Amino acid sequence: RVSRGELELPEGLPDDGDHWTELRTSMREMTTRLKNREREVTRKLEQLQAVLSSMVEGVLSIDSSGHVIQANRAAANMLSFERDHLLGRKLLEVIRIPEFRAAIERTQLQRQFSSAEFVTLGTSKRRLAVRVSPIQNPQESGVSIVLQDVTELRMLEMMRRDFVANVSHELKTPLASIMAYSETLRSGAINDPEHNMEFVEQIEKQAGVLNSQIKDLMELARVESGETDFRSDEVPVNRVCERCADLLRELAARAEITLTLDLATRPVMVMGDGNALETVVNNLVTNAINYTPRGGSVRIETAADEQFGIVRVVDTGIGIKPADQARIFERFYRADKARSREKGGTGLGLSIVKHLVQAMDGRIDLESQIGRGSTFSVHLPRRTTSATVAS
Ligand code: ADP
């Protein structure tokens, strides 16, 4: 019975002498040892299954005849199969993607590591990286396959490449003007009293643009790095708005725009960062002034509801068409390129605003109509009062 794997010794084995007793004792010990080993093997197997099924990487193994002997949930999900549908099947019969098949076949034939990257078929279109290694085991000459979803990673890499290209292009534009104006001055215009000052002023203006671009890029990098805590202070919203209005009154007056404040009568306190909120309001009001024709108006409003302190910047300007509304928060996206350049815009102001608002756990909304104007509304979580803490 023991040899059949039935590890319970029958009761009442005949007890006729020392030999039997010895045999019985050693068989009892043997069955205990075997049972422990079986338990240990089961526990290890369960542990292995648990590790495999909690992995984000897909893991598959196939035997020497190409049949799937092991597949975790992630692998099945990535390849859009039911796990049970994969187990026991010949992998190359179910996989249609040429790059994936080629990598498996290469390792099967040459017994060497191979890798590939491919996009899945069907609607999900994920980009997967696959690494195939021969199983180094004398009893099993199959291969093991690890799949990693690199869709986001590749997208980020692409965004970074685009960003670097954009930055270089943006910085080159004012630099090219500076070089052109100084070249003109050097080749004679410096002695032309009617124009020389104008050229110098242009050089100063373009240097200013370059300076704003670098400042905005550094600000964006700081916000995006996530290293600064933007949520820790109590910020008096009305006071921040008043300060911004004071700072920008002259810019508005020069552009012949009426800048008004319409503040909530009670103080509005939010949890955030005073400097960050000032940058947000400043950027929004500067934009409102820049994109509103002469004679128009810009209003800064504050309010509060149960949860949020609210700042609205309302202008009677040129407006933003619906297709551009979702995109103007992207880095370097400009709806009105000519006007932005004329005003020394960097195309970064609104992406800084969006990141800062999000870093303070808030949100920004936009309503706009072409030719009528735009309203940017910022919602920031209010100070937690003792009443809310208690509840
Ligand atoms: P910029 O430095 O070009 O102003 P922003 O990131 O601040 O960059 O804004 C992106 C684009 O959104 C601007 O180029 C402009 O086309 C548009 N925009 C922003 N604010 C307004 C507004 N109040 N009215 C109309 N268009 C706006």
Coordinates of C-alpha atoms and ligand atoms in Angstrom, one line a residue:
R1 CA 0.0 0.0 0.0
V2 CA 2.9 2.3 0.8
S3 CA 4.4 1.7 -2.6
R4 CA 1.0 2.7 -4.1
G5 CA 1.4 6.0 -2.4
E6 CA -1.2 5.3 0.3
L7 CA 0.6 6.7 3.2
E8 CA -1.7 5.6 6.0
L9 CA -0.3 2.5 7.7
P10 CA -3.1 0.0 8.4
E11 CA -3.9 -0.4 12.1
G12 CA -3.2 -3.8 13.7
L13 CA -0.1 -5.0 11.9
P14 CA 0.9 -8.2 13.6
D15 CA 3.2 -7.6 16.5
D16 CA 5.3 -10.7 16.7
G17 CA 8.8 -9.9 17.7
D18 CA 11.5 -7.2 17.5
H19 CA 11.9 -7.4 13.7
W20 CA 8.4 -6.5 13.1
T21 CA 8.5 -3.7 15.5
E22 CA 11.7 -2.3 13.9
L23 CA 10.1 -2.6 10.4
R24 CA 7.0 -1.0 11.6
T25 CA 8.8 1.9 13.1
S26 CA 11.0 2.5 10.1
M27 CA 8.0 2.3 7.8
R28 CA 6.1 4.8 10.0
E29 CA 9.1 7.1 9.8
M30 CA 9.3 6.7 6.0
T31 CA 5.6 7.5 5.6
T32 CA 6.0 10.6 7.7
R33 CA 9.0 11.7 5.7
L34 CA 7.2 11.1 2.4
K35 CA 4.1 12.9 3.6
N36 CA 6.2 15.9 4.7
R37 CA 8.0 15.9 1.4
E38 CA 4.7 15.8 -0.5
R39 CA 3.4 18.7 1.6
E40 CA 6.6 20.7 0.9
V41 CA 6.4 20.0 -2.9
T42 CA 2.7 21.2 -2.9
R43 CA 3.5 24.3 -0.9
K44 CA 6.4 25.2 -3.2
L45 CA 4.2 24.6 -6.3
E46 CA 1.5 26.9 -4.8
Q47 CA 4.1 29.5 -3.9
L48 CA 5.4 29.4 -7.5
Q49 CA 1.9 29.7 -8.9
A50 CA 1.1 32.6 -6.6
V51 CA 4.3 34.4 -7.7
L52 CA 3.6 33.8 -11.4
S53 CA 0.1 34.9 -11.2
S54 CA 0.9 38.1 -9.4
M55 CA 3.5 39.1 -12.0
V56 CA 2.8 41.9 -14.4
E57 CA 5.1 40.3 -17.0
G58 CA 3.6 37.5 -19.0
V59 CA 5.4 34.1 -18.5
L60 CA 5.0 31.1 -20.7
S61 CA 6.9 27.8 -21.0
I62 CA 6.6 25.3 -23.8
D63 CA 8.0 21.8 -23.9
S64 CA 10.3 20.3 -26.5
S65 CA 7.3 19.5 -28.7
G66 CA 6.1 23.1 -28.5
H67 CA 3.1 22.5 -26.3
V68 CA 2.4 25.1 -23.6
I69 CA 3.2 23.6 -20.2
Q70 CA 2.8 26.7 -18.1
A71 CA 1.2 30.2 -18.7
N72 CA 0.4 32.9 -16.2
R73 CA -2.6 35.1 -16.2
A74 CA -0.7 38.2 -17.5
A75 CA 0.6 36.2 -20.5
A76 CA -2.9 35.0 -21.4
N77 CA -4.3 38.6 -21.0
M78 CA -1.6 40.1 -23.2
L79 CA -2.2 37.6 -26.0
S80 CA -6.0 37.9 -25.6
F81 CA -6.5 34.2 -24.8
E82 CA -8.2 32.3 -22.0
R83 CA -5.4 30.8 -19.9
D84 CA -7.1 27.3 -20.1
H85 CA -7.2 27.8 -23.9
L86 CA -3.4 28.1 -24.0
L87 CA -2.4 25.3 -21.7
G88 CA -1.6 22.1 -23.6
R89 CA -1.9 23.8 -27.0
K90 CA 0.9 23.9 -29.5
L91 CA 1.9 27.6 -29.1
L92 CA 2.9 28.2 -32.7
E93 CA -0.6 27.0 -33.8
V94 CA -2.3 29.8 -31.8
I95 CA 0.2 32.6 -32.3
R96 CA -0.2 34.5 -35.5
I97 CA 2.3 37.4 -35.0
P98 CA 5.3 36.8 -37.3
E99 CA 7.9 38.5 -35.1
F100 CA 6.8 36.6 -32.1
R101 CA 6.8 33.2 -34.0
A102 CA 10.2 33.9 -35.4
A103 CA 11.7 34.6 -32.0
I104 CA 10.3 31.3 -30.6
E105 CA 11.5 29.3 -33.6
R106 CA 15.0 30.9 -33.4
T107 CA 15.4 29.8 -29.8
Q108 CA 14.0 26.4 -30.4
L109 CA 16.4 25.8 -33.3
Q110 CA 19.6 27.4 -32.1
R111 CA 19.0 26.9 -28.3
Q112 CA 20.0 30.6 -27.8
F113 CA 18.3 33.6 -26.3
S114 CA 16.3 35.8 -28.7
S115 CA 14.1 38.8 -28.4
A116 CA 11.6 40.8 -30.4
E117 CA 9.1 43.6 -30.1
F118 CA 5.7 43.6 -31.8
V119 CA 2.2 45.1 -31.7
T120 CA -0.7 42.8 -30.8
L121 CA -3.4 42.1 -33.3
G122 CA -7.0 43.0 -32.7
T123 CA -8.3 46.2 -31.2
S124 CA -6.1 46.6 -28.1
K125 CA -2.9 47.2 -30.2
R126 CA -0.5 46.9 -27.2
R127 CA 3.3 47.0 -27.9
L128 CA 4.9 43.9 -26.3
A129 CA 8.6 43.1 -25.8
V130 CA 9.3 39.3 -25.8
R131 CA 12.4 37.5 -24.5
V132 CA 12.7 33.8 -25.3
S133 CA 15.3 31.6 -23.5
P134 CA 16.1 27.9 -23.8
I135 CA 15.1 26.0 -20.6
Q136 CA 18.5 24.8 -19.2
N137 CA 17.4 21.5 -17.9
P138 CA 18.5 18.0 -19.1
Q139 CA 15.0 16.6 -18.8
E140 CA 13.3 19.4 -20.6
S141 CA 14.5 21.0 -23.8
G142 CA 11.7 23.5 -24.2
V143 CA 11.8 27.3 -24.0
S144 CA 10.6 29.9 -21.6
I145 CA 9.0 33.2 -22.8
V146 CA 8.7 36.5 -20.9
L147 CA 6.4 39.1 -22.3
Q148 CA 6.4 42.8 -21.2
D149 CA 3.9 45.5 -22.1
V150 CA 6.1 48.4 -23.3
T151 CA 3.3 50.5 -24.8
E152 CA 3.5 53.3 -22.2
L153 CA 7.3 53.2 -22.1
R154 CA 7.7 53.6 -25.9
M155 CA 5.1 56.4 -25.9
L156 CA 7.0 58.2 -23.2
E157 CA 10.2 57.8 -25.1
M158 CA 8.5 59.2 -28.2
M159 CA 7.1 62.2 -26.2
R160 CA 10.6 62.9 -24.8
R161 CA 12.1 62.8 -28.3
D162 CA 9.3 65.2 -29.6
F163 CA 9.8 67.4 -26.6
V164 CA 13.5 67.8 -27.2
A165 CA 12.9 68.5 -30.9
N166 CA 10.3 71.1 -29.9
V167 CA 12.5 72.8 -27.3
S168 CA 15.3 73.0 -29.8
H169 CA 13.0 74.5 -32.4
E170 CA 11.5 77.0 -30.0
L171 CA 14.8 78.2 -28.6
K172 CA 16.3 78.5 -32.1
T173 CA 13.5 80.9 -33.3
P174 CA 14.4 83.9 -31.0
L175 CA 18.1 83.0 -31.3
A176 CA 17.9 83.2 -35.1
S177 CA 16.3 86.7 -34.8
I178 CA 19.0 87.9 -32.5
M179 CA 21.7 86.6 -34.9
A180 CA 20.0 88.2 -37.9
Y181 CA 19.6 91.6 -36.1
S182 CA 23.2 91.7 -34.9
E183 CA 24.5 90.7 -38.3
T184 CA 22.5 93.6 -39.8
L185 CA 23.9 96.0 -37.3
R186 CA 27.5 94.8 -37.9
S187 CA 27.2 95.1 -41.6
G188 CA 26.4 98.8 -41.5
A189 CA 23.1 99.4 -39.8
I190 CA 24.9 100.4 -36.6
N191 CA 25.7 103.7 -38.3
D192 CA 22.1 104.2 -39.4
P193 CA 20.7 106.5 -36.7
E194 CA 17.1 106.0 -38.0
H195 CA 17.1 102.2 -37.5
N196 CA 19.9 101.1 -35.2
M197 CA 17.9 101.6 -32.0
E198 CA 15.0 99.6 -33.4
F199 CA 17.4 96.7 -34.1
V200 CA 18.8 96.8 -30.6
E201 CA 15.3 96.8 -29.2
Q202 CA 14.5 93.8 -31.2
I203 CA 17.5 92.0 -29.9
E204 CA 16.4 92.9 -26.4
K205 CA 12.9 91.7 -27.1
Q206 CA 14.1 88.3 -28.5
A207 CA 16.5 87.9 -25.6
G208 CA 13.5 88.4 -23.3
V209 CA 11.6 85.7 -25.2
L210 CA 14.5 83.3 -24.8
N211 CA 14.6 84.2 -21.1
S212 CA 10.9 83.5 -20.6
Q213 CA 11.2 80.2 -22.5
I214 CA 14.0 79.0 -20.3
K215 CA 12.2 80.1 -17.1
D216 CA 9.0 78.3 -18.2
L217 CA 10.9 75.2 -19.1
M218 CA 12.6 75.2 -15.7
E219 CA 9.3 75.7 -14.0
L220 CA 7.7 72.9 -16.0
A221 CA 10.5 70.6 -15.2
R222 CA 10.2 71.4 -11.5
V223 CA 6.5 70.8 -11.5
E224 CA 6.7 67.6 -13.5
S225 CA 9.5 66.1 -11.4
G226 CA 6.9 65.8 -8.6
E227 CA 9.6 66.5 -6.0
T228 CA 7.9 69.6 -4.6
D229 CA 5.0 69.3 -2.3
F230 CA 2.3 71.7 -3.5
R231 CA -0.4 70.8 -1.1
S232 CA 0.8 71.7 2.3
D233 CA -0.3 75.4 3.0
E234 CA -3.5 77.2 3.6
V235 CA -3.7 79.8 0.8
P236 CA -5.9 82.9 1.0
V237 CA -7.3 82.9 -2.6
N238 CA -8.7 86.5 -2.5
R239 CA -5.4 87.9 -1.5
V240 CA -3.5 86.0 -4.2
C241 CA -5.9 87.3 -6.8
E242 CA -5.5 90.9 -5.6
R243 CA -1.8 90.6 -5.8
C244 CA -1.9 89.3 -9.4
A245 CA -4.3 92.1 -10.4
D246 CA -1.9 94.7 -8.9
L247 CA 1.0 93.1 -10.9
L248 CA -0.8 93.0 -14.2
R249 CA -2.8 96.2 -14.0
E250 CA -0.2 98.1 -16.0
L251 CA 0.0 95.4 -18.7
A252 CA -3.8 95.6 -19.0
A253 CA -3.8 99.4 -19.1
R254 CA -1.2 99.3 -21.9
A255 CA -3.4 96.9 -23.9
E256 CA -6.4 99.1 -23.2
I257 CA -8.2 96.4 -21.3
T258 CA -10.3 96.9 -18.2
L259 CA -9.1 94.5 -15.4
T260 CA -11.6 94.0 -12.6
L261 CA -11.8 91.9 -9.5
D262 CA -15.1 90.3 -8.3
L263 CA -14.1 88.6 -5.1
A264 CA -16.2 86.5 -2.7
T265 CA -17.1 88.5 0.3
R266 CA -15.9 85.9 2.8
P267 CA -12.2 84.8 2.6
V268 CA -11.7 81.7 0.5
M269 CA -9.0 79.4 1.9
V270 CA -7.6 76.4 -0.1
M271 CA -5.0 73.8 0.6
G272 CA -2.1 74.4 -1.7
D273 CA 0.9 76.5 -2.3
G274 CA 0.7 80.2 -2.4
N275 CA 3.4 80.7 -5.1
A276 CA 2.0 78.0 -7.3
L277 CA -1.5 79.6 -7.1
E278 CA 0.0 82.9 -7.9
T279 CA 1.7 81.5 -11.0
V280 CA -1.6 79.9 -12.0
V281 CA -3.6 83.1 -11.7
N282 CA -0.8 85.2 -13.3
N283 CA -0.6 82.9 -16.3
L284 CA -4.3 82.8 -16.8
V285 CA -4.7 86.6 -16.5
T286 CA -1.7 87.3 -18.7
N287 CA -3.3 85.1 -21.4
A288 CA -6.6 86.7 -21.0
I289 CA -5.0 90.1 -21.5
N290 CA -2.9 88.9 -24.5
Y291 CA -5.8 87.2 -26.3
T292 CA -8.4 90.0 -25.8
P293 CA -8.5 92.9 -28.3
R294 CA -8.4 96.5 -27.2
G295 CA -11.4 97.8 -25.4
G296 CA -12.2 94.4 -24.0
S297 CA -12.3 93.4 -20.3
V298 CA -10.8 90.7 -18.0
R299 CA -12.5 89.8 -14.7
I300 CA -11.0 87.7 -11.9
E301 CA -13.7 86.1 -9.8
T302 CA -13.5 84.0 -6.6
A303 CA -16.1 81.8 -5.0
A304 CA -16.4 78.8 -2.8
D305 CA -18.7 75.8 -2.6
E306 CA -18.8 72.9 -0.1
Q307 CA -15.6 71.3 -1.3
F308 CA -13.7 73.8 -3.4
G309 CA -12.3 77.3 -3.6
I310 CA -12.8 78.6 -7.1
V311 CA -11.0 81.1 -9.2
R312 CA -12.4 82.2 -12.6
V313 CA -10.6 84.3 -15.1
V314 CA -13.2 85.6 -17.6
D315 CA -12.3 87.5 -20.7
T316 CA -14.2 89.0 -23.6
G317 CA -11.4 88.0 -26.0
I318 CA -10.9 86.1 -29.3
G319 CA -12.1 82.8 -27.8
I320 CA -10.8 79.3 -28.6
K321 CA -12.4 77.0 -31.1
P322 CA -13.7 73.6 -29.7
A323 CA -11.0 71.5 -31.5
D324 CA -8.2 73.6 -29.8
Q325 CA -9.8 73.6 -26.4
A326 CA -8.5 70.2 -25.4
R327 CA -5.1 70.8 -26.8
I328 CA -4.1 74.2 -25.5
F329 CA -2.9 72.6 -22.2
E330 CA -0.3 70.6 -24.2
R331 CA 3.3 71.8 -24.2
F332 CA 4.0 74.2 -27.0
Y333 CA 0.5 74.0 -28.4
R334 CA -0.7 77.4 -29.6
A335 CA -4.2 78.0 -31.0
D336 CA -3.2 81.4 -32.4
K337 CA 0.5 81.1 -33.3
A338 CA 1.0 84.6 -34.7
R339 CA -0.6 86.3 -31.7
S340 CA 1.3 84.1 -29.2
R341 CA 4.6 85.0 -30.9
E342 CA 3.8 88.6 -31.1
K343 CA 3.1 88.7 -27.4
G344 CA 6.3 86.8 -26.5
G345 CA 4.3 83.7 -25.6
T346 CA 6.2 80.4 -24.9
G347 CA 3.3 78.0 -25.5
L348 CA 4.1 76.5 -22.1
G349 CA 2.0 78.7 -19.8
L350 CA -1.1 76.6 -19.7
S351 CA 0.7 73.3 -19.4
I352 CA 2.5 74.7 -16.3
V353 CA -1.0 75.9 -15.0
K354 CA -2.5 72.4 -15.5
H355 CA 0.4 70.6 -13.8
L356 CA 0.3 73.0 -10.9
V357 CA -3.4 72.7 -10.4
Q358 CA -3.2 68.9 -10.6
A359 CA -0.3 68.9 -8.1
M360 CA -2.6 70.7 -5.7
D361 CA -5.3 68.1 -6.2
G362 CA -7.4 70.5 -8.1
R363 CA -8.9 70.8 -11.6
I364 CA -9.1 73.3 -14.4
D365 CA -12.0 73.8 -16.8
L366 CA -12.5 75.9 -19.9
E367 CA -15.5 77.4 -21.5
S368 CA -15.0 79.4 -24.6
Q369 CA -16.7 80.8 -27.7
I370 CA -15.0 82.1 -30.7
G371 CA -15.2 85.9 -30.9
R372 CA -16.9 86.1 -27.5
G373 CA -14.3 85.2 -25.0
S374 CA -13.1 82.5 -22.6
T375 CA -13.6 81.5 -19.0
F376 CA -10.9 79.4 -17.2
S377 CA -12.2 78.0 -13.9
V378 CA -9.8 76.6 -11.3
H379 CA -11.2 74.4 -8.5
L380 CA -8.9 73.7 -5.5
P381 CA -9.8 71.7 -2.4
R382 CA -10.8 73.8 0.5
R383 CA -9.0 73.9 3.8
T384 CA -10.2 71.0 6.0
T385 CA -12.2 72.6 8.7
S386 CA -12.3 71.1 12.2
A387 CA -15.9 70.1 11.5
T388 CA -14.9 68.0 8.5
V389 CA -12.0 66.4 10.4
A390 CA -14.4 65.5 13.2
S391 CA -16.9 63.9 10.9
Ligands
ADP1 P1 1.2 81.1 -24.9 O1 2.6 81.4 -24.3 O2 1.3 80.8 -26.4 O3 0.2 82.0 -24.5 P2 -0.2 79.1 -23.3 O4 0.2 77.7 -23.0 O5 -0.3 80.0 -22.2 O6 0.9 79.6 -24.3 O7 -1.5 79.0 -24.1 C1 -1.6 78.1 -25.2 C2 -2.5 78.7 -26.3 O8 -3.8 78.8 -25.9 C3 -2.1 80.1 -26.7 O9 -1.1 80.2 -27.7 C4 -3.4 80.7 -27.2 O10 -3.6 80.3 -28.6 C5 -4.5 79.9 -26.4 N1 -5.1 80.7 -25.3 C6 -4.7 80.7 -24.0 N2 -5.4 81.5 -23.3 C7 -6.3 82.1 -24.1 C8 -7.4 83.0 -23.9 N3 -7.7 83.5 -22.7 N4 -8.1 83.3 -25.0 C9 -7.8 82.8 -26.2 N5 -6.8 81.9 -26.5 C10 -6.1 81.6 -25.4

